mmCIF file of C-alpha atoms and ligand atoms in Angstrom:
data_model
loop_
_atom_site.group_PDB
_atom_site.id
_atom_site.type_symbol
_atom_site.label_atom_id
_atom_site.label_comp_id
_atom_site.label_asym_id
_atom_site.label_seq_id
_atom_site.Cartn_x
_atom_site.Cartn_y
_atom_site.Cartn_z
ATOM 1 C CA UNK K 1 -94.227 87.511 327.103
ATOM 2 C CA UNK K 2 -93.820 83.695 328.181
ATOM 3 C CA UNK K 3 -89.963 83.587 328.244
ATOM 4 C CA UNK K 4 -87.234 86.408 328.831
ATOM 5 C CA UNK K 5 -84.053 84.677 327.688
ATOM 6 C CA UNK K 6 -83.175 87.263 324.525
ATOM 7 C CA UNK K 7 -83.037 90.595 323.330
ATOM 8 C CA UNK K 8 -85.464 89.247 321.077
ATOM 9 C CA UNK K 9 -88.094 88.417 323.291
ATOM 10 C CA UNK K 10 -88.536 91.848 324.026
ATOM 11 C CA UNK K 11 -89.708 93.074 320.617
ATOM 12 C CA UNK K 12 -89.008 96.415 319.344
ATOM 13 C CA UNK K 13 -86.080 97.650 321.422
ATOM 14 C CA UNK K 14 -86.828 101.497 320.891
ATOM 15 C CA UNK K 15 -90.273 100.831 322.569
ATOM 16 C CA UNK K 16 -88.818 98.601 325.672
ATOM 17 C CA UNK K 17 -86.172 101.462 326.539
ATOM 18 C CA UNK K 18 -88.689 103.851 326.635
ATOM 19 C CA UNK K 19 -90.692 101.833 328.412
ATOM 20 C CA UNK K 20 -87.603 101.486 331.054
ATOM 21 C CA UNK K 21 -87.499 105.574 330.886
ATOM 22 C CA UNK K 22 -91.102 105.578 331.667
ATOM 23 C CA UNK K 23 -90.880 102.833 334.788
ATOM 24 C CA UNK K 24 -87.392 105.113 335.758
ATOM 25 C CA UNK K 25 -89.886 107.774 336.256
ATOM 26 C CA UNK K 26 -92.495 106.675 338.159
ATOM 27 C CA UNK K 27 -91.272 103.330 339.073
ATOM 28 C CA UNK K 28 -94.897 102.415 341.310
ATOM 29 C CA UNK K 29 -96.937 103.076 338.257
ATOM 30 C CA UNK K 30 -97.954 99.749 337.615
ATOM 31 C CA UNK K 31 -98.709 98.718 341.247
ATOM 32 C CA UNK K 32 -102.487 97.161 340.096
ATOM 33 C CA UNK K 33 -100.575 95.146 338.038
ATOM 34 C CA UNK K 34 -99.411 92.577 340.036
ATOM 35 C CA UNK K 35 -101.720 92.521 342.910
ATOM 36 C CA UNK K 36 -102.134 88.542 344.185
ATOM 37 C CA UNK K 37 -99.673 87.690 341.678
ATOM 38 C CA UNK K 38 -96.973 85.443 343.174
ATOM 39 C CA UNK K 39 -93.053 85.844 341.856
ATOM 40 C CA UNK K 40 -91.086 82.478 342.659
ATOM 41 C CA UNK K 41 -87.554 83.451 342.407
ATOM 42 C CA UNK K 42 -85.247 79.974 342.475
ATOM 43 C CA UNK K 43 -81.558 80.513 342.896
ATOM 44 C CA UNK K 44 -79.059 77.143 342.047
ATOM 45 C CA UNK K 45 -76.155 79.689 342.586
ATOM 46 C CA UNK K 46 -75.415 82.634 344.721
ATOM 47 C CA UNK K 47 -76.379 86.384 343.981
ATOM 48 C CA UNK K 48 -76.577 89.661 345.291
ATOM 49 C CA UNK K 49 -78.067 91.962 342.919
ATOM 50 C CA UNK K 50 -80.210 89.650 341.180
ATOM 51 C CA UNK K 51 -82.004 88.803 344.484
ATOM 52 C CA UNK K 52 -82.484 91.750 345.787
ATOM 53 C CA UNK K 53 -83.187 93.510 341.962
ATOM 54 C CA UNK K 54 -85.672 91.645 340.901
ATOM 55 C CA UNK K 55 -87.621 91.176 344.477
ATOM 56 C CA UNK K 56 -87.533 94.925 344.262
ATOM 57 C CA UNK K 57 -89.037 94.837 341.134
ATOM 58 C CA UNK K 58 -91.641 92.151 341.688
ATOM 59 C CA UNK K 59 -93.199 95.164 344.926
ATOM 60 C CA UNK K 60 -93.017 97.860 342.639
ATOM 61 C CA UNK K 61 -95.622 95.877 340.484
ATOM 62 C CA UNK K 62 -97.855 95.017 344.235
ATOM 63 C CA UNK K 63 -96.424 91.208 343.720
ATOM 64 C CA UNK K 64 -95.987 88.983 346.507
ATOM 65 C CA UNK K 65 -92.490 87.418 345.944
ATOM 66 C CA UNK K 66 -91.247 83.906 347.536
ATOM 67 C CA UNK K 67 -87.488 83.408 346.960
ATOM 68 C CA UNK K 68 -85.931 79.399 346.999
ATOM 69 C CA UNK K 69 -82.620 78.967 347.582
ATOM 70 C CA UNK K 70 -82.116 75.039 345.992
ATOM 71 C CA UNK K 71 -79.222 74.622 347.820
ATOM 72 C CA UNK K 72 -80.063 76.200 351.467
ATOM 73 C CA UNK K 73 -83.042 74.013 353.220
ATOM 74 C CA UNK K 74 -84.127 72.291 350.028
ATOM 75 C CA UNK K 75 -83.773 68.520 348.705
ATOM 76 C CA UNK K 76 -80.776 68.764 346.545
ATOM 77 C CA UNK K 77 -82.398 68.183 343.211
ATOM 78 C CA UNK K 78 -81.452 65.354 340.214
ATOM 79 C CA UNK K 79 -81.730 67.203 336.950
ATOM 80 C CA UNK K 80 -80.933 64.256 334.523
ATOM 81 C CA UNK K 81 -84.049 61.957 333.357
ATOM 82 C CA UNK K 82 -82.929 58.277 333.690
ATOM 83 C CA UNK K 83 -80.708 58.363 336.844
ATOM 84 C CA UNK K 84 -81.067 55.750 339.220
ATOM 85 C CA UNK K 85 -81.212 58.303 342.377
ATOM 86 C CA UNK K 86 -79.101 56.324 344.761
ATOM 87 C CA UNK K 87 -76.905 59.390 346.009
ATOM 88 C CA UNK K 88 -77.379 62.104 347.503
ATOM 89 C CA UNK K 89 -80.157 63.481 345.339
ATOM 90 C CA UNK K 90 -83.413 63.371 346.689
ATOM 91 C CA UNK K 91 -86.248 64.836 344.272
ATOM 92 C CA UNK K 92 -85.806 65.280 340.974
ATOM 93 C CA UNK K 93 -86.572 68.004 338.751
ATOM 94 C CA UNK K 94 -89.434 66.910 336.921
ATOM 95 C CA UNK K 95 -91.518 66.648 340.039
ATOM 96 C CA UNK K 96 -90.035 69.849 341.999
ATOM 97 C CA UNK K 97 -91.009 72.184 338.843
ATOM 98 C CA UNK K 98 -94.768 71.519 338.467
ATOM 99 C CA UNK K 99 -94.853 71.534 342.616
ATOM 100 C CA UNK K 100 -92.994 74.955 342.658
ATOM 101 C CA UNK K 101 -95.551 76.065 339.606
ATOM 102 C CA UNK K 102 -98.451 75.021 341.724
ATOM 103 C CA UNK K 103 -97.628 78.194 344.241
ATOM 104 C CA UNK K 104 -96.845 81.177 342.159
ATOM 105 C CA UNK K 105 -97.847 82.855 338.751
ATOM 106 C CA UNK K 106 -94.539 83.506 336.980
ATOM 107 C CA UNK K 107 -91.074 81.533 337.563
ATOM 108 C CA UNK K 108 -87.234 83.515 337.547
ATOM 109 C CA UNK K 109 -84.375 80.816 337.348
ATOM 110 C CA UNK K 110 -80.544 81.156 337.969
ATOM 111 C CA UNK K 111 -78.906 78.143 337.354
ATOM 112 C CA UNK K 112 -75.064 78.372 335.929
ATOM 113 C CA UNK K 113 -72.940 76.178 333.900
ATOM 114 C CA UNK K 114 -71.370 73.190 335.234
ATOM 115 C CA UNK K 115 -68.904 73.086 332.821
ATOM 116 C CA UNK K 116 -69.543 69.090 332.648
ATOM 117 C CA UNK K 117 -70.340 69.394 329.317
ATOM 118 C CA UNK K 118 -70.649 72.471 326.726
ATOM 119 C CA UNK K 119 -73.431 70.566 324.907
ATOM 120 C CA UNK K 120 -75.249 70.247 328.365
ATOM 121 C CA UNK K 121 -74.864 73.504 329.176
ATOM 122 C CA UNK K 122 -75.145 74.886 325.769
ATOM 123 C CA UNK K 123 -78.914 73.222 325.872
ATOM 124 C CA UNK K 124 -79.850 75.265 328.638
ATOM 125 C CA UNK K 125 -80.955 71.510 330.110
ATOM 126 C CA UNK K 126 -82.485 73.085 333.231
ATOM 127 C CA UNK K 127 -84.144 76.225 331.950
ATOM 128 C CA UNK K 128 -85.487 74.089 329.240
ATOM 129 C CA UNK K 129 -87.018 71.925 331.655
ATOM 130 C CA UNK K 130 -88.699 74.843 333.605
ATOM 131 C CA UNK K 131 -90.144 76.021 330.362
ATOM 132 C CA UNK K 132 -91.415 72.988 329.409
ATOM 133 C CA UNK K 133 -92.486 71.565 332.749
ATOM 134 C CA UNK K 134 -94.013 74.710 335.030
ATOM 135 C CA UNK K 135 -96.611 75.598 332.638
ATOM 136 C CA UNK K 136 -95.850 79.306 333.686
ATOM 137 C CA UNK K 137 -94.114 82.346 331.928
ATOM 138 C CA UNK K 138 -90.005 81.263 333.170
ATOM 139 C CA UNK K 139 -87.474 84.488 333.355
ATOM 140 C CA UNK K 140 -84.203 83.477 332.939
ATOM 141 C CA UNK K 141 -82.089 85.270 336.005
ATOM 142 C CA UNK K 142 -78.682 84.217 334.528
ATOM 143 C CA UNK K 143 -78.757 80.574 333.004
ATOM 144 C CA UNK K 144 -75.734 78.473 331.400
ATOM 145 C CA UNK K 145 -75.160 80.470 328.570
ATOM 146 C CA UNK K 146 -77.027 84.185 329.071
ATOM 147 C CA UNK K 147 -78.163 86.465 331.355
ATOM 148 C CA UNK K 148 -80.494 89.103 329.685
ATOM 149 C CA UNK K 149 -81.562 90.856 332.859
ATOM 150 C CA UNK K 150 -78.093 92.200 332.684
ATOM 151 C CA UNK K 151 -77.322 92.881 329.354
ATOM 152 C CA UNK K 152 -80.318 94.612 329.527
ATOM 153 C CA UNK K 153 -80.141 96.776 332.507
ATOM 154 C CA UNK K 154 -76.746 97.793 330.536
ATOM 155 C CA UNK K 155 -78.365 98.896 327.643
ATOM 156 C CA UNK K 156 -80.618 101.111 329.682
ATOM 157 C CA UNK K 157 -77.278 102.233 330.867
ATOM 158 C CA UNK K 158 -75.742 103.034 327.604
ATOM 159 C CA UNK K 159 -78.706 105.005 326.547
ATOM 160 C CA UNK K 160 -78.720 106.974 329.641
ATOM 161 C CA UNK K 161 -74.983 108.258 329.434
ATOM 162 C CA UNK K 162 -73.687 107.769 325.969
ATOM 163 C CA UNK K 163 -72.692 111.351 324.464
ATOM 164 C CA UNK K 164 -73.210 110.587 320.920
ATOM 165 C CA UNK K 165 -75.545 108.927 318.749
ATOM 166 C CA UNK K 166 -73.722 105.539 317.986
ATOM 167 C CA UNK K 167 -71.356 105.243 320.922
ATOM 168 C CA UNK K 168 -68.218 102.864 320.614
ATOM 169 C CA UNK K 169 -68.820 100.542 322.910
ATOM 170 C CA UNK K 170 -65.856 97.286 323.445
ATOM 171 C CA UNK K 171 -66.607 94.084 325.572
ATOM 172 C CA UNK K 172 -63.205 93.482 326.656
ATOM 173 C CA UNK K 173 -61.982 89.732 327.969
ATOM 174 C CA UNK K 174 -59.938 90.681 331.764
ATOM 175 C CA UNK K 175 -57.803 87.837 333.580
ATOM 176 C CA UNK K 176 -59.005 86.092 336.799
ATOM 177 C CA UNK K 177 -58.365 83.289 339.120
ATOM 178 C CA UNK K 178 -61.615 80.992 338.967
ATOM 179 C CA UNK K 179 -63.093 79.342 335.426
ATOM 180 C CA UNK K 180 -66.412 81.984 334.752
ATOM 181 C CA UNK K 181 -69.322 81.027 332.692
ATOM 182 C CA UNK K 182 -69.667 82.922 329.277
ATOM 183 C CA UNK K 183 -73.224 83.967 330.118
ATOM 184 C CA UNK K 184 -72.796 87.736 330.626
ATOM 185 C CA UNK K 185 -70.406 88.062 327.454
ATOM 186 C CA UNK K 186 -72.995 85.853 325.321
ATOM 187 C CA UNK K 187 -75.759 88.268 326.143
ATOM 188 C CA UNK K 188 -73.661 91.369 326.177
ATOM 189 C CA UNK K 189 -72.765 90.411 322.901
ATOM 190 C CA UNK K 190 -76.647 89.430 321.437
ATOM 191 C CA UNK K 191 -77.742 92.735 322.771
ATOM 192 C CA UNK K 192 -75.155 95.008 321.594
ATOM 193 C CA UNK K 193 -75.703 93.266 317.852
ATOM 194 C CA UNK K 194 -79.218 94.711 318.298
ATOM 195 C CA UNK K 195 -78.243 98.175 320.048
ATOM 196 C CA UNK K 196 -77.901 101.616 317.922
ATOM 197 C CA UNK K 197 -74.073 101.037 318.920
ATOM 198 C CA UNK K 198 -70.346 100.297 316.939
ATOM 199 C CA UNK K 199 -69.469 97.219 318.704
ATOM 200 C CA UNK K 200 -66.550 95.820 319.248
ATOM 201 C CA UNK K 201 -65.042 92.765 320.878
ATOM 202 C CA UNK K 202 -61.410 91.853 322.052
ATOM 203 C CA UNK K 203 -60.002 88.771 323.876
ATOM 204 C CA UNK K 204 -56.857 87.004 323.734
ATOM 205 C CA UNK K 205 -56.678 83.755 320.855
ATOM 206 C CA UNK K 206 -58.740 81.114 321.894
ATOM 207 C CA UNK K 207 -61.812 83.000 324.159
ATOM 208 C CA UNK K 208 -64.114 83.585 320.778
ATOM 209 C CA UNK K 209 -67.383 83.457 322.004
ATOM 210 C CA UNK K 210 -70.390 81.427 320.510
ATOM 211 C CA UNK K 211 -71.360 82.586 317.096
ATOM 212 C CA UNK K 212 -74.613 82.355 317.786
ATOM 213 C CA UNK K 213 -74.677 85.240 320.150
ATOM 214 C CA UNK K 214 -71.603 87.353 318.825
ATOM 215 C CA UNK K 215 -72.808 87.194 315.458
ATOM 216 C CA UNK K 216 -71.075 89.470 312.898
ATOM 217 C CA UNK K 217 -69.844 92.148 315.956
ATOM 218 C CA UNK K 218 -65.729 93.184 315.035
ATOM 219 C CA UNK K 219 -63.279 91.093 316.928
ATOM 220 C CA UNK K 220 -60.061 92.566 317.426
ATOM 221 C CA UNK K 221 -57.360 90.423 318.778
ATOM 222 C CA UNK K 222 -55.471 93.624 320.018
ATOM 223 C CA UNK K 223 -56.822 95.325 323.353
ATOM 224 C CA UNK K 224 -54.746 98.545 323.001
ATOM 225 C CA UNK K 225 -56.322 98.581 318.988
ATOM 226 C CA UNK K 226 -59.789 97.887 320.064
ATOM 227 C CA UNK K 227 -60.029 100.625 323.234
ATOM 228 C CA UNK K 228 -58.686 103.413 320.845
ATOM 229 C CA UNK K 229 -61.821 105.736 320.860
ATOM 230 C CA UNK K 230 -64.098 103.730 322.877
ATOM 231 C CA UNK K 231 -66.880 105.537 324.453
ATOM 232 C CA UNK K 232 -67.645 102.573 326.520
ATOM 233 C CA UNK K 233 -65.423 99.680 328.075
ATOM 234 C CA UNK K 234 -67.571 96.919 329.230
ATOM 235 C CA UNK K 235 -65.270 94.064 331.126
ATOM 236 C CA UNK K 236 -65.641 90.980 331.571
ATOM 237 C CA UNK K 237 -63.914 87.307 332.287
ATOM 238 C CA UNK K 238 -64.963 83.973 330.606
ATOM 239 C CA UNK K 239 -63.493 80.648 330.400
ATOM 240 C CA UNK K 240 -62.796 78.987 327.122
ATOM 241 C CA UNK K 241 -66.128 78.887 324.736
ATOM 242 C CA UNK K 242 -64.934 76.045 323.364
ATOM 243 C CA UNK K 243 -66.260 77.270 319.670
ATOM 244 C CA UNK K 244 -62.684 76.318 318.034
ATOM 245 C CA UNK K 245 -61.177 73.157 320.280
ATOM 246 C CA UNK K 246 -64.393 71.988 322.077
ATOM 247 C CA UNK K 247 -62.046 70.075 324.718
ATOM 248 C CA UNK K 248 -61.310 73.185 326.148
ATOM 249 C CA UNK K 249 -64.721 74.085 326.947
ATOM 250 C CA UNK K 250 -64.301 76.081 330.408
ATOM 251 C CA UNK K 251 -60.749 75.811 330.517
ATOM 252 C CA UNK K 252 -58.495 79.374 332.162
ATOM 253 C CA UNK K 253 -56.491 79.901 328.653
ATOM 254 C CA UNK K 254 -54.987 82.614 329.604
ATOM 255 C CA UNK K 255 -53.821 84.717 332.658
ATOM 256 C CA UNK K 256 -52.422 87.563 331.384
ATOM 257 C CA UNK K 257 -52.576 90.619 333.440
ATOM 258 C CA UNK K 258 -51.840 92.973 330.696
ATOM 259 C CA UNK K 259 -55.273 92.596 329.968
ATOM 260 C CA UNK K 260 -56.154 94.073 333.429
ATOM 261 C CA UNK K 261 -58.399 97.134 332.638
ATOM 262 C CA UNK K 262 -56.111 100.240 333.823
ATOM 263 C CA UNK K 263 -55.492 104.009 332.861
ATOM 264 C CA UNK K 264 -52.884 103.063 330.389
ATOM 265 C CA UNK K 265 -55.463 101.229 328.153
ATOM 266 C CA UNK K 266 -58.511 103.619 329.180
ATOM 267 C CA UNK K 267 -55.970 106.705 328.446
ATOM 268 C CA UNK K 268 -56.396 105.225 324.362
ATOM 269 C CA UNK K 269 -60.294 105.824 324.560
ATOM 270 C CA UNK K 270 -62.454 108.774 324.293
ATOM 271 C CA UNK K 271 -62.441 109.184 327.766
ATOM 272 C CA UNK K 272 -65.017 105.936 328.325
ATOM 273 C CA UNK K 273 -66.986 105.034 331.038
ATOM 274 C CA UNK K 274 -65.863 102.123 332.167
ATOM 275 C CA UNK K 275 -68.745 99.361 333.031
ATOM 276 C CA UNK K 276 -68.715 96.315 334.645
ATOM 277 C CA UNK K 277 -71.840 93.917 336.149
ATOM 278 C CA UNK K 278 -70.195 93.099 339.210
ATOM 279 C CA UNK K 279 -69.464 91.333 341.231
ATOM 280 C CA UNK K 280 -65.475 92.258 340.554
ATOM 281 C CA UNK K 281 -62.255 91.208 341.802
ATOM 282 C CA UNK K 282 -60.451 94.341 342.113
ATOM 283 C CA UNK K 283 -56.677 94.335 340.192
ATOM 284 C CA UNK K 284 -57.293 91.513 337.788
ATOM 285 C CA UNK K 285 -59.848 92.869 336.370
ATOM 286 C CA UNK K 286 -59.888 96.261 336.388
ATOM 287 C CA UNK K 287 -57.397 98.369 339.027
ATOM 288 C CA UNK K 288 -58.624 100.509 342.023
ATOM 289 C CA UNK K 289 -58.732 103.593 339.699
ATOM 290 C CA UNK K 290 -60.721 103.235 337.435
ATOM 291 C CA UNK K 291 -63.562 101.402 338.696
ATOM 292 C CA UNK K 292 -63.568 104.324 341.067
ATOM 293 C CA UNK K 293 -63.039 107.116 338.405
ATOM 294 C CA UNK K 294 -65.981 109.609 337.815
ATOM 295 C CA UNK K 295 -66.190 107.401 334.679
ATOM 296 C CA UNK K 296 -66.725 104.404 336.444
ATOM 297 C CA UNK K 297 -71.005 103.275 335.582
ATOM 298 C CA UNK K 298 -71.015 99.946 338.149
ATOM 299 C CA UNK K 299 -73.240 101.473 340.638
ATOM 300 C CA UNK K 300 -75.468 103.040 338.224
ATOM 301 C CA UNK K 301 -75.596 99.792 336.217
ATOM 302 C CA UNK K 302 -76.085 97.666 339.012
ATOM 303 C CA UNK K 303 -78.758 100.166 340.275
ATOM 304 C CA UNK K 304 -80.301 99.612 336.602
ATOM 305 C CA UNK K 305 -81.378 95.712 337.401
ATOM 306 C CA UNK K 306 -84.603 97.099 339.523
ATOM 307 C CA UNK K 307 -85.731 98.737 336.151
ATOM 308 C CA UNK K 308 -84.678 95.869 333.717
ATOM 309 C CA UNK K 309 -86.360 93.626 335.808
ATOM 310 C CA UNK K 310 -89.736 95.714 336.403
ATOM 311 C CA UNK K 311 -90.149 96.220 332.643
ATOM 312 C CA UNK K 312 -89.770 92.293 332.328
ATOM 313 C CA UNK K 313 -92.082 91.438 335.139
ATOM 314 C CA UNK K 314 -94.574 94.135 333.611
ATOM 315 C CA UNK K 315 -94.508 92.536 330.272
ATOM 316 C CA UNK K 316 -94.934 88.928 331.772
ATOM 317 C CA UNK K 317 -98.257 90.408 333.770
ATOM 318 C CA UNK K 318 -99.731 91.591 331.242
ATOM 319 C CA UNK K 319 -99.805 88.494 329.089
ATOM 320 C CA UNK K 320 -100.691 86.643 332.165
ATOM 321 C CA UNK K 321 -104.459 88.470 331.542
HETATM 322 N N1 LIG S 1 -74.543 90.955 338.087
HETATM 323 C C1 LIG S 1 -75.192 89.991 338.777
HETATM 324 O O1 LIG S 1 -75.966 89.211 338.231
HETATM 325 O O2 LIG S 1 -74.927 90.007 340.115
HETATM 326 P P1 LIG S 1 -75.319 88.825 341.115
HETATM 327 O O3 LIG S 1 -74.553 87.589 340.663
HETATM 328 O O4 LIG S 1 -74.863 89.307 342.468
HETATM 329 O O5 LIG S 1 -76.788 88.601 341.050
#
């Protein structure tokens, strides 16, 4: 594998949870694997669990791991071909990548959306240039518009705890203060499509995500209507996709804190676990109670990542031969 960005890079998805069962188990198996291999990990945004997941994962495979924050000790970096670099930019992009390349074997990349523009970040403009520029396998560790380490690390969840054959599982749309890329719901949705799973998706008028990633999945514009049953409520906020008015691409729509995930929309379900990637802002999107119910998966999902990751890294490695 030269690029994780999809649920499709992975290939048969019966054969890459098991695989995830297998690393669960025995998560040093593969030790050999990665000996004097180098992981460069390059954050343009902060992160918690992504750091620390996948430079847990890169050890478990005997990798050596160097970790960049761009904007902590680094020359802030232009991005944009053409610019005359008269500000506070220093190095652009299309030197920095084959430099960073030069020093490790496989490339992860966070790098958000700026919300300048949807077809910017839409593009993937800096992930594309990794790809294209590094000459290395590039990982994408939350980009503009996905983040498949996640969706996939909640997959492995679903598999682990669901307590049927073809769960329900809803991706529900919860209020909060700041504008939030649609990365998490975009892959969410693109796995779930692909999952053994009844999927279903509710937001308030106006938050439809990409059709590209949310493909033919059930939208229901009704919260109360689309928890009844659910064996899984996965929250999350996004801004405005922009898919019907494009100039309101990243706009706050809506505020509503009816949509706050609490025991009077959870009592509708089939008594759901209740999943989130984190991190969350307690109260807007979800109250105290039920991300701390028995039913509540955030740990477990978070703790998930490491094995995501190590599957990823694993597959990466072995093309690398
Ligand atoms: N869920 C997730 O990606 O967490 P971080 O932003 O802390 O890495």
């Amino acid at each position: 594998m030269r690029v994780f960005r999809s649920v499709k890079d992975l290939g048969n998805l019966e054969e890459a949870l098991r695989e995830a069962a297998e690393i669960k188990a025995d998560r040093f198996k593969y030790q050999e694997l990665g000996r004097n291999k180098t992981a460069l990990l390059i954050f343009f945004n902060n992160s918690l669990r992504t750091r620390l997941s996948t430079q847990k994962a890169a050890m478990n495979l005997g990798m050596n791991v160097i970790v960049l924050d761009v904007n902590q000790g680094a020359w802030k970096l232009e991005t944009e071909r053409g610019v005359v670099m008269d500000g506070d930019k220093s190095e652009h992009l299309l030197e920095a990548i084959p430099v960073m390349a030069s020093y490790c074997d496989i490339i992860g990349v966070r790098s958000f959306a700026t919300f300048e523009s949807r077809e910017n970040d839409y593009e993937e403009k800096v992930l594309e240039q990794f790809i294209k520029y590094s000459g290395k396998p590039v990982f994408f560790m939350e980009s503009a518009t996905v983040h498949p380490l996640q969706s996939f690390a909640d997959l492995i969840t679903i598999e682990e705890y669901k307590e049927c054959k073809r769960p329900k599982v809803v991706l529900t749309w919860a209020p909060h203060p700041k504008a939030l890329p649609q990365a998490v719901p975009n892959s969410f949705a693109e796995w779930m499509n692909e999952a053994d799973v009844d999927f279903v998706v509710t937001h308030p008028e106006g938050y439809e995500l990409d059709p590209q990633f949310v493909g033919d999945a059930k939208v229901e514009y009704d919260q109360m209507k689309a928890f009844e049953g659910a064996d899984f409520i996965y929250a999350k906020n996004w801004s405005c996709p922009g898919v019907t008015r494009p100039e309101d691409y990243g706009k706050i729509l809506s505020q509503d804190m009816n949509w706050t995930v609490s025991q009077r929309q959870m009592a509708v379900t089939n008594n759901a676990f209740f999943m989130h990637c984190l991190p969350v802002r307690r109260n807007m999107i979800v109250t105290d109670d039920v991300i701390e119910s028995p039913r509540s998966l955030v740990i477990p999902e978070a703790a998930n990542r490491e094995i995501s990751a190590t599957v990823v890294l694993k597959r990466m490695l072995e093309a690398l031969k």
